[in-house]
Amino acid sequence: MSRLLLPIALVALFGCPQQQKPKQDPTVIATVNGEVIGRAEFERLLSREAQAMEGTGPRTPEQLEPYKQALLETLVERALLLQAARAANITVTTEDVDRRVLALSSEYPAGTFDEALAKSQTSRAALTRSTRDQLTIEKLLAQTVDARVAVTEEQIRQYFEEHAGDFVEPEQVHAMQIVVKGLDEAKRVQQQLWQGKKFPDLARRYSLSPDARVGGDLGFFARGTMPAAFDEVVFKLSAGGTSEVVSTEYGFHLFRVVEKKPARKRELNEVRNLIEEKLLAGLRAEAQKAYVAELRSKAVVSVNDEAMQSVSGRTAPAQSAEP
């Protein structure tokens, strides 16, 4: 037998060796059009999510799975949108990023923002990067999606008619109050009112409530806005009327009604802008969802299932500033 035929005969006898599946990089969770979603970043973000869920107790791998899948979808979507932004040459300025970061930090009491970042295992540099990405995506969607969405007058009128109950203003009262600690003092203030002293002046002089500095003025309010004891009195008074002394858990009160507004249905011209914004928000959300779905349908997304399965979601040890 020819030596050249021997390997072929052996293959025929023992069969083809099983083709091994290419080993996947354990540091990669997925690729999106060749762009890597790294495991380290995925672990960090999932760990942060796990921290937020700590109040509900530890979760089993099965319970954690939906959160892992949701995070993966979010990161894939972000990658697709940033790729689309780069293709469209959409960028944001450093000044825009700095303003957004400053706005975020201003929502925290002084000195606690950096603590919050450290707790979430996020460095300033990482926050700046994620903020730049978010602003870039917002700009992309504003230019390529939102700008094409519009609301017609017919849609506005139809919404107004179908949601008429949403535009009914309840009865409102504009009232003032004086509140003091004791009944005797309240009656002495009442005597001064009967003698013609001005309600705001007496409120500024005697009232213990913070609104004393504005003459006890409570402004307009509807039922249920103030304590029930207030409603019981002021909504029964006529405009210009003053109550008897009223005892509540806050002290002893005297109320005066300045003006009353009956319940009414707001006119279309009063709420047109509100309706338009609401409808635009819904239409933009739908359009953005369709835009992302289109990007996804054209994308090549590869998920490393082994890496996904091994991700635990356990809180990682706090690390020093991420580069």
mmCIF file of N, CA and C in Angstrom, residues 245-317:
data_model
loop_
_atom_site.group_PDB
_atom_site.id
_atom_site.type_symbol
_atom_site.label_atom_id
_atom_site.label_comp_id
_atom_site.label_asym_id
_atom_site.label_seq_id
_atom_site.Cartn_x
_atom_site.Cartn_y
_atom_site.Cartn_z
ATOM 1 N N VAL A 245 -61.294 80.684 66.939
ATOM 2 C CA VAL A 245 -60.049 80.028 67.338
ATOM 3 C C VAL A 245 -60.179 78.524 67.099
ATOM 4 N N VAL A 246 -59.159 77.960 66.413
ATOM 5 C CA VAL A 246 -59.171 76.539 66.054
ATOM 6 C C VAL A 246 -57.973 75.857 66.708
ATOM 7 N N SER A 247 -58.235 74.763 67.411
ATOM 8 C CA SER A 247 -57.161 74.021 68.072
ATOM 9 C C SER A 247 -56.712 72.866 67.189
ATOM 10 N N THR A 248 -55.399 72.764 66.961
ATOM 11 C CA THR A 248 -54.819 71.629 66.243
ATOM 12 C C THR A 248 -53.576 71.171 67.001
ATOM 13 N N GLU A 249 -52.931 70.143 66.494
ATOM 14 C CA GLU A 249 -51.706 69.653 67.122
ATOM 15 C C GLU A 249 -50.576 70.673 67.054
ATOM 16 N N TYR A 250 -50.724 71.699 66.191
ATOM 17 C CA TYR A 250 -49.676 72.707 66.034
ATOM 18 C C TYR A 250 -49.848 73.886 66.982
ATOM 19 N N GLY A 251 -51.030 74.019 67.575
ATOM 20 C CA GLY A 251 -51.301 75.150 68.453
ATOM 21 C C GLY A 251 -52.722 75.646 68.263
ATOM 22 N N PHE A 252 -52.928 76.960 68.504
ATOM 23 C CA PHE A 252 -54.243 77.570 68.365
ATOM 24 C C PHE A 252 -54.198 78.565 67.198
ATOM 25 N N HIS A 253 -55.118 78.386 66.256
ATOM 26 C CA HIS A 253 -55.070 79.118 64.994
ATOM 27 C C HIS A 253 -56.243 80.081 64.841
ATOM 28 N N LEU A 254 -55.960 81.109 64.062
ATOM 29 C CA LEU A 254 -56.992 81.958 63.478
ATOM 30 C C LEU A 254 -56.725 81.975 61.976
ATOM 31 N N PHE A 255 -57.755 81.718 61.172
ATOM 32 C CA PHE A 255 -57.616 81.680 59.717
ATOM 33 C C PHE A 255 -58.434 82.805 59.092
ATOM 34 N N ARG A 256 -57.918 83.327 57.992
ATOM 35 C CA ARG A 256 -58.698 84.257 57.183
ATOM 36 C C ARG A 256 -58.606 83.828 55.731
ATOM 37 N N VAL A 257 -59.739 83.796 55.055
ATOM 38 C CA VAL A 257 -59.776 83.451 53.632
ATOM 39 C C VAL A 257 -59.698 84.726 52.815
ATOM 40 N N VAL A 258 -58.705 84.809 51.948
ATOM 41 C CA VAL A 258 -58.501 85.989 51.099
ATOM 42 C C VAL A 258 -59.325 85.879 49.822
ATOM 43 N N GLU A 259 -59.304 84.680 49.219
ATOM 44 C CA GLU A 259 -59.971 84.480 47.925
ATOM 45 C C GLU A 259 -60.263 82.999 47.749
ATOM 46 N N LYS A 260 -61.283 82.694 46.973
ATOM 47 C CA LYS A 260 -61.619 81.302 46.670
ATOM 48 C C LYS A 260 -61.738 81.130 45.163
ATOM 49 N N LYS A 261 -61.254 80.002 44.682
ATOM 50 C CA LYS A 261 -61.384 79.670 43.262
ATOM 51 C C LYS A 261 -62.193 78.388 43.146
ATOM 52 N N PRO A 262 -63.311 78.434 42.432
ATOM 53 C CA PRO A 262 -64.092 77.201 42.262
ATOM 54 C C PRO A 262 -63.372 76.223 41.335
ATOM 55 N N ALA A 263 -63.755 74.966 41.430
ATOM 56 C CA ALA A 263 -63.198 73.964 40.521
ATOM 57 C C ALA A 263 -63.544 74.341 39.084
ATOM 58 N N ARG A 264 -62.625 74.065 38.164
ATOM 59 C CA ARG A 264 -62.878 74.391 36.760
ATOM 60 C C ARG A 264 -62.042 73.500 35.860
ATOM 61 N N LYS A 265 -62.505 73.391 34.621
ATOM 62 C CA LYS A 265 -61.739 72.663 33.615
ATOM 63 C C LYS A 265 -60.854 73.653 32.883
ATOM 64 N N ARG A 266 -59.569 73.344 32.801
ATOM 65 C CA ARG A 266 -58.634 74.237 32.106
ATOM 66 C C ARG A 266 -58.895 74.196 30.607
ATOM 67 N N GLU A 267 -58.687 75.336 29.952
ATOM 68 C CA GLU A 267 -58.903 75.442 28.505
ATOM 69 C C GLU A 267 -57.726 74.822 27.755
ATOM 70 N N LEU A 268 -57.996 74.426 26.502
ATOM 71 C CA LEU A 268 -56.959 73.795 25.696
ATOM 72 C C LEU A 268 -55.736 74.690 25.549
ATOM 73 N N ASN A 269 -55.953 76.003 25.361
ATOM 74 C CA ASN A 269 -54.813 76.900 25.156
ATOM 75 C C ASN A 269 -53.931 77.008 26.399
ATOM 76 N N GLU A 270 -54.466 76.647 27.574
ATOM 77 C CA GLU A 270 -53.688 76.676 28.803
ATOM 78 C C GLU A 270 -52.778 75.460 28.930
ATOM 79 N N VAL A 271 -53.179 74.363 28.324
ATOM 80 C CA VAL A 271 -52.449 73.099 28.519
ATOM 81 C C VAL A 271 -51.844 72.555 27.234
ATOM 82 N N ARG A 272 -51.966 73.322 26.145
ATOM 83 C CA ARG A 272 -51.462 72.824 24.862
ATOM 84 C C ARG A 272 -49.990 72.437 24.942
ATOM 85 N N ASN A 273 -49.161 73.303 25.539
ATOM 86 C CA ASN A 273 -47.727 73.013 25.611
ATOM 87 C C ASN A 273 -47.447 71.765 26.448
ATOM 88 N N LEU A 274 -48.197 71.599 27.540
ATOM 89 C CA LEU A 274 -48.018 70.414 28.382
ATOM 90 C C LEU A 274 -48.350 69.140 27.609
ATOM 91 N N ILE A 275 -49.450 69.179 26.868
ATOM 92 C CA ILE A 275 -49.859 68.012 26.091
ATOM 93 C C ILE A 275 -48.837 67.715 24.998
ATOM 94 N N GLU A 276 -48.377 68.763 24.328
ATOM 95 C CA GLU A 276 -47.408 68.569 23.246
ATOM 96 C C GLU A 276 -46.131 67.924 23.774
ATOM 97 N N GLU A 277 -45.641 68.402 24.916
ATOM 98 C CA GLU A 277 -44.420 67.836 25.487
ATOM 99 C C GLU A 277 -44.615 66.378 25.877
ATOM 100 N N LYS A 278 -45.772 66.071 26.436
ATOM 101 C CA LYS A 278 -46.058 64.687 26.838
ATOM 102 C C LYS A 278 -46.109 63.774 25.616
ATOM 103 N N LEU A 279 -46.800 64.208 24.569
ATOM 104 C CA LEU A 279 -46.900 63.399 23.361
ATOM 105 C C LEU A 279 -45.540 63.265 22.679
ATOM 106 N N LEU A 280 -44.779 64.370 22.660
ATOM 107 C CA LEU A 280 -43.444 64.313 22.057
ATOM 108 C C LEU A 280 -42.552 63.317 22.785
ATOM 109 N N ALA A 281 -42.631 63.317 24.110
ATOM 110 C CA ALA A 281 -41.799 62.389 24.892
ATOM 111 C C ALA A 281 -42.121 60.946 24.526
ATOM 112 N N GLY A 282 -43.414 60.641 24.385
ATOM 113 C CA GLY A 282 -43.795 59.283 24.028
ATOM 114 C C GLY A 282 -43.356 58.900 22.628
ATOM 115 N N LEU A 283 -43.541 59.820 21.673
ATOM 116 C CA LEU A 283 -43.159 59.545 20.287
ATOM 117 C C LEU A 283 -41.642 59.415 20.142
ATOM 118 N N ARG A 284 -40.922 60.255 20.873
ATOM 119 C CA ARG A 284 -39.456 60.177 20.808
ATOM 120 C C ARG A 284 -38.958 58.861 21.388
ATOM 121 N N ALA A 285 -39.560 58.427 22.483
ATOM 122 C CA ALA A 285 -39.160 57.159 23.088
ATOM 123 C C ALA A 285 -39.384 56.005 22.114
ATOM 124 N N GLU A 286 -40.525 56.014 21.422
ATOM 125 C CA GLU A 286 -40.806 54.967 20.439
ATOM 126 C C GLU A 286 -39.824 55.024 19.276
ATOM 127 N N ALA A 287 -39.538 56.249 18.792
ATOM 128 C CA ALA A 287 -38.622 56.411 17.670
ATOM 129 C C ALA A 287 -37.204 55.992 18.039
ATOM 130 N N GLN A 288 -36.795 56.320 19.263
ATOM 131 C CA GLN A 288 -35.459 55.930 19.713
ATOM 132 C C GLN A 288 -35.343 54.419 19.828
ATOM 133 N N LYS A 289 -36.399 53.796 20.325
ATOM 134 C CA LYS A 289 -36.403 52.339 20.441
ATOM 135 C C LYS A 289 -36.287 51.688 19.063
ATOM 136 N N ALA A 290 -37.016 52.232 18.089
ATOM 137 C CA ALA A 290 -36.948 51.693 16.728
ATOM 138 C C ALA A 290 -35.568 51.918 16.114
ATOM 139 N N TYR A 291 -34.968 53.075 16.422
ATOM 140 C CA TYR A 291 -33.634 53.390 15.900
ATOM 141 C C TYR A 291 -32.595 52.406 16.428
ATOM 142 N N VAL A 292 -32.658 52.128 17.723
ATOM 143 C CA VAL A 292 -31.723 51.174 18.322
ATOM 144 C C VAL A 292 -31.947 49.772 17.752
ATOM 145 N N ALA A 293 -33.217 49.407 17.560
ATOM 146 C CA ALA A 293 -33.520 48.093 16.992
ATOM 147 C C ALA A 293 -32.933 47.967 15.586
ATOM 148 N N GLU A 294 -32.979 49.049 14.823
ATOM 149 C CA GLU A 294 -32.404 49.024 13.472
ATOM 150 C C GLU A 294 -30.889 48.855 13.534
ATOM 151 N N LEU A 295 -30.247 49.590 14.456
ATOM 152 C CA LEU A 295 -28.800 49.428 14.618
ATOM 153 C C LEU A 295 -28.463 47.993 15.002
ATOM 154 N N ARG A 296 -29.269 47.442 15.896
ATOM 155 C CA ARG A 296 -29.009 46.077 16.377
ATOM 156 C C ARG A 296 -29.183 45.061 15.251
ATOM 157 N N SER A 297 -30.158 45.285 14.387
ATOM 158 C CA SER A 297 -30.415 44.325 13.305
ATOM 159 C C SER A 297 -29.259 44.256 12.311
ATOM 160 N N LYS A 298 -28.468 45.327 12.220
ATOM 161 C CA LYS A 298 -27.348 45.375 11.282
ATOM 162 C C LYS A 298 -26.014 45.039 11.943
ATOM 163 N N ALA A 299 -26.038 44.870 13.273
ATOM 164 C CA ALA A 299 -24.790 44.697 14.019
ATOM 165 C C ALA A 299 -24.379 43.238 14.113
ATOM 166 N N VAL A 300 -23.093 43.039 14.342
ATOM 167 C CA VAL A 300 -22.559 41.713 14.639
ATOM 168 C C VAL A 300 -22.195 41.708 16.119
ATOM 169 N N VAL A 301 -23.014 41.014 16.895
ATOM 170 C CA VAL A 301 -22.814 40.964 18.345
ATOM 171 C C VAL A 301 -22.476 39.535 18.743
ATOM 172 N N SER A 302 -21.355 39.384 19.418
ATOM 173 C CA SER A 302 -20.925 38.056 19.869
ATOM 174 C C SER A 302 -20.793 38.086 21.391
ATOM 175 N N VAL A 303 -21.478 37.142 22.065
ATOM 176 C CA VAL A 303 -21.477 37.094 23.525
ATOM 177 C C VAL A 303 -20.650 35.903 23.992
ATOM 178 N N ASN A 304 -19.769 36.138 24.946
ATOM 179 C CA ASN A 304 -18.964 35.077 25.550
ATOM 180 C C ASN A 304 -19.792 34.456 26.676
ATOM 181 N N ASP A 305 -20.510 33.387 26.359
ATOM 182 C CA ASP A 305 -21.425 32.772 27.328
ATOM 183 C C ASP A 305 -20.695 32.254 28.562
ATOM 184 N N GLU A 306 -19.489 31.724 28.374
ATOM 185 C CA GLU A 306 -18.738 31.194 29.512
ATOM 186 C C GLU A 306 -18.392 32.309 30.491
ATOM 187 N N ALA A 307 -17.949 33.436 29.957
ATOM 188 C CA ALA A 307 -17.612 34.576 30.820
ATOM 189 C C ALA A 307 -18.862 35.099 31.514
ATOM 190 N N MET A 308 -19.969 35.159 30.791
ATOM 191 C CA MET A 308 -21.226 35.635 31.381
ATOM 192 C C MET A 308 -21.654 34.739 32.538
ATOM 193 N N GLN A 309 -21.546 33.447 32.364
ATOM 194 C CA GLN A 309 -21.975 32.508 33.394
ATOM 195 C C GLN A 309 -21.110 32.611 34.643
ATOM 196 N N SER A 310 -19.835 32.933 34.469
ATOM 197 C CA SER A 310 -18.927 32.962 35.616
ATOM 198 C C SER A 310 -18.968 34.278 36.378
ATOM 199 N N VAL A 311 -19.635 35.278 35.828
ATOM 200 C CA VAL A 311 -19.762 36.555 36.530
ATOM 201 C C VAL A 311 -20.716 36.367 37.705
ATOM 202 N N SER A 312 -20.262 36.750 38.900
ATOM 203 C CA SER A 312 -21.039 36.450 40.110
ATOM 204 C C SER A 312 -21.904 37.606 40.582
ATOM 205 N N GLY A 313 -21.494 38.831 40.294
ATOM 206 C CA GLY A 313 -22.230 39.980 40.797
ATOM 207 C C GLY A 313 -21.935 40.312 42.231
ATOM 208 N N ARG A 314 -20.956 39.598 42.836
ATOM 209 C CA ARG A 314 -20.599 39.910 44.219
ATOM 210 C C ARG A 314 -19.859 41.226 44.264
ATOM 211 N N THR A 315 -20.062 41.940 45.362
ATOM 212 C CA THR A 315 -19.412 43.244 45.493
ATOM 213 C C THR A 315 -17.906 43.066 45.513
ATOM 214 N N ALA A 316 -17.264 43.718 44.565
ATOM 215 C CA ALA A 316 -15.819 43.600 44.486
ATOM 216 C C ALA A 316 -15.165 44.484 45.546
ATOM 217 N N PRO A 317 -13.948 44.147 45.972
ATOM 218 C CA PRO A 317 -13.258 45.001 46.938
ATOM 219 C C PRO A 317 -13.078 46.396 46.382
#
